Amino acid sequence: QFLLIAIGIILTIFGTYWLIKSFRLKQVYFNELKEETIKVNLNENQKYVVAFVGGFFHKDEGMKVIMVNYSSCEIIKTNKYRLKYQFVLGGDKGFDYYHFKTKEAGIYEIQIENPELLYMVRSNLKLKRVVLPKNNITEKILIKEKFPLLKKLISIIILVIGANALIFGLFYNFFD
């Protein structure tokens, strides 16, 4: 009885800790998408995400993001997400678009080719797109640390199992 409650408390604490950690990732750069080259200081052996804020993903007709290590002029491979993770940041809608991993710490230059070919919408619902005003969306770029999706899912599962074990242990203790 008490063992089940203790396991439930421990799992709930760890699940909550990892879930909060996944939502509090360090933002490296966040600004309007005016310039086509951005310089940022990145850490060694860290995974990062390039996200766009201002609307949800609609279509891409040829925009590219190229990462270059400023000191060695080495081009870092960036990968597009197949499924665009959508989020809301300070009331603005956004989506993760590219991800990459740095090998060494230093200043990196991000080159954005043809940013006007990325189309964003205010809503995923087609009916809502017709009703909402069609004023320009202010596009912003966000570069943040990446938290692996598998760890996020595992933290949610651990949180749910821990909460269930805790509740089951309490009910079993009171109604026994």
C-alpha atoms as a PDB file:
ATOM      1  CA  GLN A   1       0.000   0.000   0.000  1.00  0.00           C
ATOM      2  CA  PHE A   2       2.568   2.546   1.097  1.00  0.00           C
ATOM      3  CA  LEU A   3       5.048   1.204  -1.456  1.00  0.00           C
ATOM      4  CA  LEU A   4       2.575   1.947  -4.252  1.00  0.00           C
ATOM      5  CA  ILE A   5       2.059   5.474  -2.884  1.00  0.00           C
ATOM      6  CA  ALA A   6       5.839   6.034  -2.645  1.00  0.00           C
ATOM      7  CA  ILE A   7       6.402   4.763  -6.211  1.00  0.00           C
ATOM      8  CA  GLY A   8       3.547   6.984  -7.420  1.00  0.00           C
ATOM      9  CA  ILE A   9       5.048  10.063  -5.741  1.00  0.00           C
ATOM     10  CA  ILE A  10       8.530   9.374  -7.149  1.00  0.00           C
ATOM     11  CA  LEU A  11       7.270   8.754 -10.700  1.00  0.00           C
ATOM     12  CA  THR A  12       5.026  11.832 -10.570  1.00  0.00           C
ATOM     13  CA  ILE A  13       7.918  14.032  -9.412  1.00  0.00           C
ATOM     14  CA  PHE A  14      10.326  12.750 -12.105  1.00  0.00           C
ATOM     15  CA  GLY A  15       7.689  12.928 -14.854  1.00  0.00           C
ATOM     16  CA  THR A  16       6.761  16.484 -13.871  1.00  0.00           C
ATOM     17  CA  TYR A  17      10.428  17.534 -13.683  1.00  0.00           C
ATOM     18  CA  TRP A  18      11.259  16.212 -17.183  1.00  0.00           C
ATOM     19  CA  LEU A  19       8.068  17.645 -18.659  1.00  0.00           C
ATOM     20  CA  ILE A  20       8.765  21.112 -17.220  1.00  0.00           C
ATOM     21  CA  LYS A  21      12.369  20.844 -18.414  1.00  0.00           C
ATOM     22  CA  SER A  22      11.162  20.084 -21.936  1.00  0.00           C
ATOM     23  CA  PHE A  23       9.078  23.276 -22.019  1.00  0.00           C
ATOM     24  CA  ARG A  24      11.776  25.546 -20.543  1.00  0.00           C
ATOM     25  CA  LEU A  25      14.406  25.267 -23.224  1.00  0.00           C
ATOM     26  CA  LYS A  26      16.942  28.003 -23.791  1.00  0.00           C
ATOM     27  CA  GLN A  27      16.131  30.403 -26.613  1.00  0.00           C
ATOM     28  CA  VAL A  28      19.292  31.339 -28.467  1.00  0.00           C
ATOM     29  CA  TYR A  29      17.795  33.839 -30.909  1.00  0.00           C
ATOM     30  CA  PHE A  30      14.343  35.381 -31.344  1.00  0.00           C
ATOM     31  CA  ASN A  31      13.735  38.311 -33.660  1.00  0.00           C
ATOM     32  CA  GLU A  32      11.808  39.429 -36.729  1.00  0.00           C
ATOM     33  CA  LEU A  33      12.782  37.784 -39.984  1.00  0.00           C
ATOM     34  CA  LYS A  34      14.264  40.845 -41.710  1.00  0.00           C
ATOM     35  CA  GLU A  35      17.831  39.813 -42.356  1.00  0.00           C
ATOM     36  CA  GLU A  36      18.813  36.856 -44.495  1.00  0.00           C
ATOM     37  CA  THR A  37      21.948  36.123 -42.436  1.00  0.00           C
ATOM     38  CA  ILE A  38      21.944  35.780 -38.671  1.00  0.00           C
ATOM     39  CA  LYS A  39      24.960  35.215 -36.411  1.00  0.00           C
ATOM     40  CA  VAL A  40      24.465  33.255 -33.180  1.00  0.00           C
ATOM     41  CA  ASN A  41      26.758  31.779 -30.552  1.00  0.00           C
ATOM     42  CA  LEU A  42      26.047  28.051 -30.082  1.00  0.00           C
ATOM     43  CA  ASN A  43      27.338  25.414 -27.670  1.00  0.00           C
ATOM     44  CA  GLU A  44      29.301  22.269 -28.448  1.00  0.00           C
ATOM     45  CA  ASN A  45      27.496  18.966 -29.112  1.00  0.00           C
ATOM     46  CA  GLN A  46      24.021  20.454 -28.727  1.00  0.00           C
ATOM     47  CA  LYS A  47      20.889  19.920 -30.798  1.00  0.00           C
ATOM     48  CA  TYR A  48      18.990  23.021 -31.921  1.00  0.00           C
ATOM     49  CA  VAL A  49      15.708  23.807 -33.659  1.00  0.00           C
ATOM     50  CA  VAL A  50      14.981  26.592 -36.153  1.00  0.00           C
ATOM     51  CA  ALA A  51      11.347  27.600 -35.721  1.00  0.00           C
ATOM     52  CA  PHE A  52       9.190  30.259 -37.323  1.00  0.00           C
ATOM     53  CA  VAL A  53       6.690  32.270 -35.292  1.00  0.00           C
ATOM     54  CA  GLY A  54       3.759  34.284 -36.610  1.00  0.00           C
ATOM     55  CA  GLY A  55       1.479  31.604 -37.993  1.00  0.00           C
ATOM     56  CA  PHE A  56       1.140  27.919 -38.731  1.00  0.00           C
ATOM     57  CA  PHE A  57       2.877  26.178 -41.624  1.00  0.00           C
ATOM     58  CA  HIS A  58       0.932  26.247 -44.896  1.00  0.00           C
ATOM     59  CA  LYS A  59       3.398  25.499 -47.686  1.00  0.00           C
ATOM     60  CA  ASP A  60       7.018  25.895 -48.671  1.00  0.00           C
ATOM     61  CA  GLU A  61       7.969  26.589 -52.257  1.00  0.00           C
ATOM     62  CA  GLY A  62      11.749  26.543 -51.986  1.00  0.00           C
ATOM     63  CA  MET A  63      12.959  28.278 -48.825  1.00  0.00           C
ATOM     64  CA  LYS A  64      16.291  26.971 -47.473  1.00  0.00           C
ATOM     65  CA  VAL A  65      18.153  27.372 -44.190  1.00  0.00           C
ATOM     66  CA  ILE A  66      21.931  26.905 -44.352  1.00  0.00           C
ATOM     67  CA  MET A  67      24.147  26.761 -41.248  1.00  0.00           C
ATOM     68  CA  VAL A  68      27.817  27.724 -41.520  1.00  0.00           C
ATOM     69  CA  ASN A  69      30.446  27.582 -38.771  1.00  0.00           C
ATOM     70  CA  TYR A  70      31.847  31.106 -38.889  1.00  0.00           C
ATOM     71  CA  SER A  71      35.424  30.209 -37.891  1.00  0.00           C
ATOM     72  CA  SER A  72      35.959  27.066 -40.003  1.00  0.00           C
ATOM     73  CA  CYS A  73      33.465  27.863 -42.822  1.00  0.00           C
ATOM     74  CA  GLU A  74      32.107  24.328 -42.461  1.00  0.00           C
ATOM     75  CA  ILE A  75      28.511  23.842 -43.611  1.00  0.00           C
ATOM     76  CA  ILE A  76      26.327  22.105 -40.991  1.00  0.00           C
ATOM     77  CA  LYS A  77      23.629  19.783 -42.287  1.00  0.00           C
ATOM     78  CA  THR A  78      20.122  20.986 -41.426  1.00  0.00           C
ATOM     79  CA  ASN A  79      17.173  18.608 -41.592  1.00  0.00           C
ATOM     80  CA  LYS A  80      13.558  19.528 -42.222  1.00  0.00           C
ATOM     81  CA  TYR A  81      10.938  18.117 -39.926  1.00  0.00           C
ATOM     82  CA  ARG A  82       8.446  15.921 -41.752  1.00  0.00           C
ATOM     83  CA  LEU A  83       5.774  16.640 -39.156  1.00  0.00           C
ATOM     84  CA  LYS A  84       5.867  20.279 -38.107  1.00  0.00           C
ATOM     85  CA  TYR A  85       5.460  20.554 -34.312  1.00  0.00           C
ATOM     86  CA  GLN A  86       3.167  23.528 -33.682  1.00  0.00           C
ATOM     87  CA  PHE A  87       3.272  25.701 -30.578  1.00  0.00           C
ATOM     88  CA  VAL A  88       2.119  29.027 -29.179  1.00  0.00           C
ATOM     89  CA  LEU A  89       4.748  31.449 -27.869  1.00  0.00           C
ATOM     90  CA  GLY A  90       3.526  34.620 -26.186  1.00  0.00           C
ATOM     91  CA  GLY A  91       0.222  34.500 -28.037  1.00  0.00           C
ATOM     92  CA  ASP A  92       1.863  33.976 -31.443  1.00  0.00           C
ATOM     93  CA  LYS A  93       1.527  30.701 -33.313  1.00  0.00           C
ATOM     94  CA  GLY A  94       4.647  28.973 -34.545  1.00  0.00           C
ATOM     95  CA  PHE A  95       6.150  25.729 -35.797  1.00  0.00           C
ATOM     96  CA  ASP A  96       9.476  23.888 -35.692  1.00  0.00           C
ATOM     97  CA  TYR A  97      10.897  23.626 -39.188  1.00  0.00           C
ATOM     98  CA  TYR A  98      14.591  22.634 -39.200  1.00  0.00           C
ATOM     99  CA  HIS A  99      16.841  20.875 -36.704  1.00  0.00           C
ATOM    100  CA  PHE A 100      20.604  20.459 -36.561  1.00  0.00           C
ATOM    101  CA  LYS A 101      23.440  19.449 -34.245  1.00  0.00           C
ATOM    102  CA  THR A 102      26.625  21.399 -33.642  1.00  0.00           C
ATOM    103  CA  LYS A 103      29.978  19.635 -33.317  1.00  0.00           C
ATOM    104  CA  GLU A 104      31.917  22.472 -31.723  1.00  0.00           C
ATOM    105  CA  ALA A 105      31.139  25.662 -29.851  1.00  0.00           C
ATOM    106  CA  GLY A 106      31.429  28.951 -31.628  1.00  0.00           C
ATOM    107  CA  ILE A 107      29.711  31.543 -33.744  1.00  0.00           C
ATOM    108  CA  TYR A 108      27.473  30.174 -36.459  1.00  0.00           C
ATOM    109  CA  GLU A 109      25.959  32.018 -39.386  1.00  0.00           C
ATOM    110  CA  ILE A 110      22.450  31.093 -40.434  1.00  0.00           C
ATOM    111  CA  GLN A 111      21.642  31.930 -44.041  1.00  0.00           C
ATOM    112  CA  ILE A 112      17.985  31.988 -45.028  1.00  0.00           C
ATOM    113  CA  GLU A 113      17.463  31.715 -48.775  1.00  0.00           C
ATOM    114  CA  ASN A 114      14.114  32.818 -50.217  1.00  0.00           C
ATOM    115  CA  PRO A 115      12.213  33.440 -46.941  1.00  0.00           C
ATOM    116  CA  GLU A 116       9.301  34.882 -48.921  1.00  0.00           C
ATOM    117  CA  LEU A 117       8.578  31.374 -50.289  1.00  0.00           C
ATOM    118  CA  LEU A 118       7.470  30.134 -46.854  1.00  0.00           C
ATOM    119  CA  TYR A 119       3.733  30.649 -46.460  1.00  0.00           C
ATOM    120  CA  MET A 120       2.143  30.777 -43.021  1.00  0.00           C
ATOM    121  CA  VAL A 121      -1.514  30.997 -42.037  1.00  0.00           C
ATOM    122  CA  ARG A 122      -3.191  32.173 -38.831  1.00  0.00           C
ATOM    123  CA  SER A 123      -5.278  29.022 -38.475  1.00  0.00           C
ATOM    124  CA  ASN A 124      -5.248  25.433 -39.724  1.00  0.00           C
ATOM    125  CA  LEU A 125      -9.016  25.547 -40.268  1.00  0.00           C
ATOM    126  CA  LYS A 126      -9.943  26.548 -43.813  1.00  0.00           C
ATOM    127  CA  LEU A 127     -13.209  28.186 -42.730  1.00  0.00           C
ATOM    128  CA  LYS A 128     -11.384  30.324 -40.177  1.00  0.00           C
ATOM    129  CA  ARG A 129      -8.877  31.457 -42.835  1.00  0.00           C
ATOM    130  CA  VAL A 130     -11.740  32.947 -44.838  1.00  0.00           C
ATOM    131  CA  VAL A 131     -13.213  34.786 -41.824  1.00  0.00           C
ATOM    132  CA  LEU A 132      -9.980  36.159 -40.315  1.00  0.00           C
ATOM    133  CA  PRO A 133      -8.575  39.411 -41.703  1.00  0.00           C
ATOM    134  CA  LYS A 134      -5.792  38.951 -44.240  1.00  0.00           C
ATOM    135  CA  ASN A 135      -3.358  41.495 -42.875  1.00  0.00           C
ATOM    136  CA  ASN A 136       0.334  40.655 -43.107  1.00  0.00           C
ATOM    137  CA  ILE A 137       1.766  38.126 -40.705  1.00  0.00           C
ATOM    138  CA  THR A 138       4.897  39.361 -38.954  1.00  0.00           C
ATOM    139  CA  GLU A 139       7.302  36.484 -39.368  1.00  0.00           C
ATOM    140  CA  LYS A 140       9.826  35.888 -36.623  1.00  0.00           C
ATOM    141  CA  ILE A 141      12.605  33.352 -36.391  1.00  0.00           C
ATOM    142  CA  LEU A 142      13.333  31.406 -33.209  1.00  0.00           C
ATOM    143  CA  ILE A 143      16.408  29.297 -32.566  1.00  0.00           C
ATOM    144  CA  LYS A 144      16.176  27.164 -29.434  1.00  0.00           C
ATOM    145  CA  GLU A 145      17.683  24.089 -27.859  1.00  0.00           C
ATOM    146  CA  LYS A 146      16.039  20.827 -28.837  1.00  0.00           C
ATOM    147  CA  PHE A 147      14.528  18.397 -26.348  1.00  0.00           C
ATOM    148  CA  PRO A 148      14.160  14.915 -27.866  1.00  0.00           C
ATOM    149  CA  LEU A 149      10.557  13.986 -28.613  1.00  0.00           C
ATOM    150  CA  LEU A 150      11.066  10.489 -27.193  1.00  0.00           C
ATOM    151  CA  LYS A 151      12.126  11.933 -23.817  1.00  0.00           C
ATOM    152  CA  LYS A 152       9.084  14.212 -23.836  1.00  0.00           C
ATOM    153  CA  LEU A 153       6.766  11.267 -24.528  1.00  0.00           C
ATOM    154  CA  ILE A 154       8.458   9.128 -21.867  1.00  0.00           C
ATOM    155  CA  SER A 155       8.110  11.949 -19.317  1.00  0.00           C
ATOM    156  CA  ILE A 156       4.375  12.189 -20.057  1.00  0.00           C
ATOM    157  CA  ILE A 157       3.974   8.411 -19.725  1.00  0.00           C
ATOM    158  CA  ILE A 158       5.929   8.372 -16.429  1.00  0.00           C
ATOM    159  CA  LEU A 159       3.818  11.269 -15.127  1.00  0.00           C
ATOM    160  CA  VAL A 160       0.560   9.481 -15.999  1.00  0.00           C
ATOM    161  CA  ILE A 161       1.695   6.144 -14.540  1.00  0.00           C
ATOM    162  CA  GLY A 162       2.958   7.873 -11.390  1.00  0.00           C
ATOM    163  CA  ALA A 163      -0.276   9.807 -10.884  1.00  0.00           C
ATOM    164  CA  ASN A 164      -2.332   6.657 -11.435  1.00  0.00           C
ATOM    165  CA  ALA A 165      -0.182   4.650  -9.004  1.00  0.00           C
ATOM    166  CA  LEU A 166      -0.484   7.412  -6.421  1.00  0.00           C
ATOM    167  CA  ILE A 167      -4.273   7.661  -6.761  1.00  0.00           C
ATOM    168  CA  PHE A 168      -4.703   3.866  -6.799  1.00  0.00           C
ATOM    169  CA  GLY A 169      -2.478   3.540  -3.707  1.00  0.00           C
ATOM    170  CA  LEU A 170      -4.458   6.213  -1.844  1.00  0.00           C
ATOM    171  CA  PHE A 171      -7.811   4.630  -2.763  1.00  0.00           C
ATOM    172  CA  TYR A 172      -6.533   1.174  -1.821  1.00  0.00           C
ATOM    173  CA  ASN A 173      -5.258   2.529   1.519  1.00  0.00           C
ATOM    174  CA  PHE A 174      -8.515   4.361   2.418  1.00  0.00           C
ATOM    175  CA  PHE A 175     -11.015   1.751   1.228  1.00  0.00           C
ATOM    176  CA  ASP A 176      -9.248  -1.368   2.462  1.00  0.00           C
END
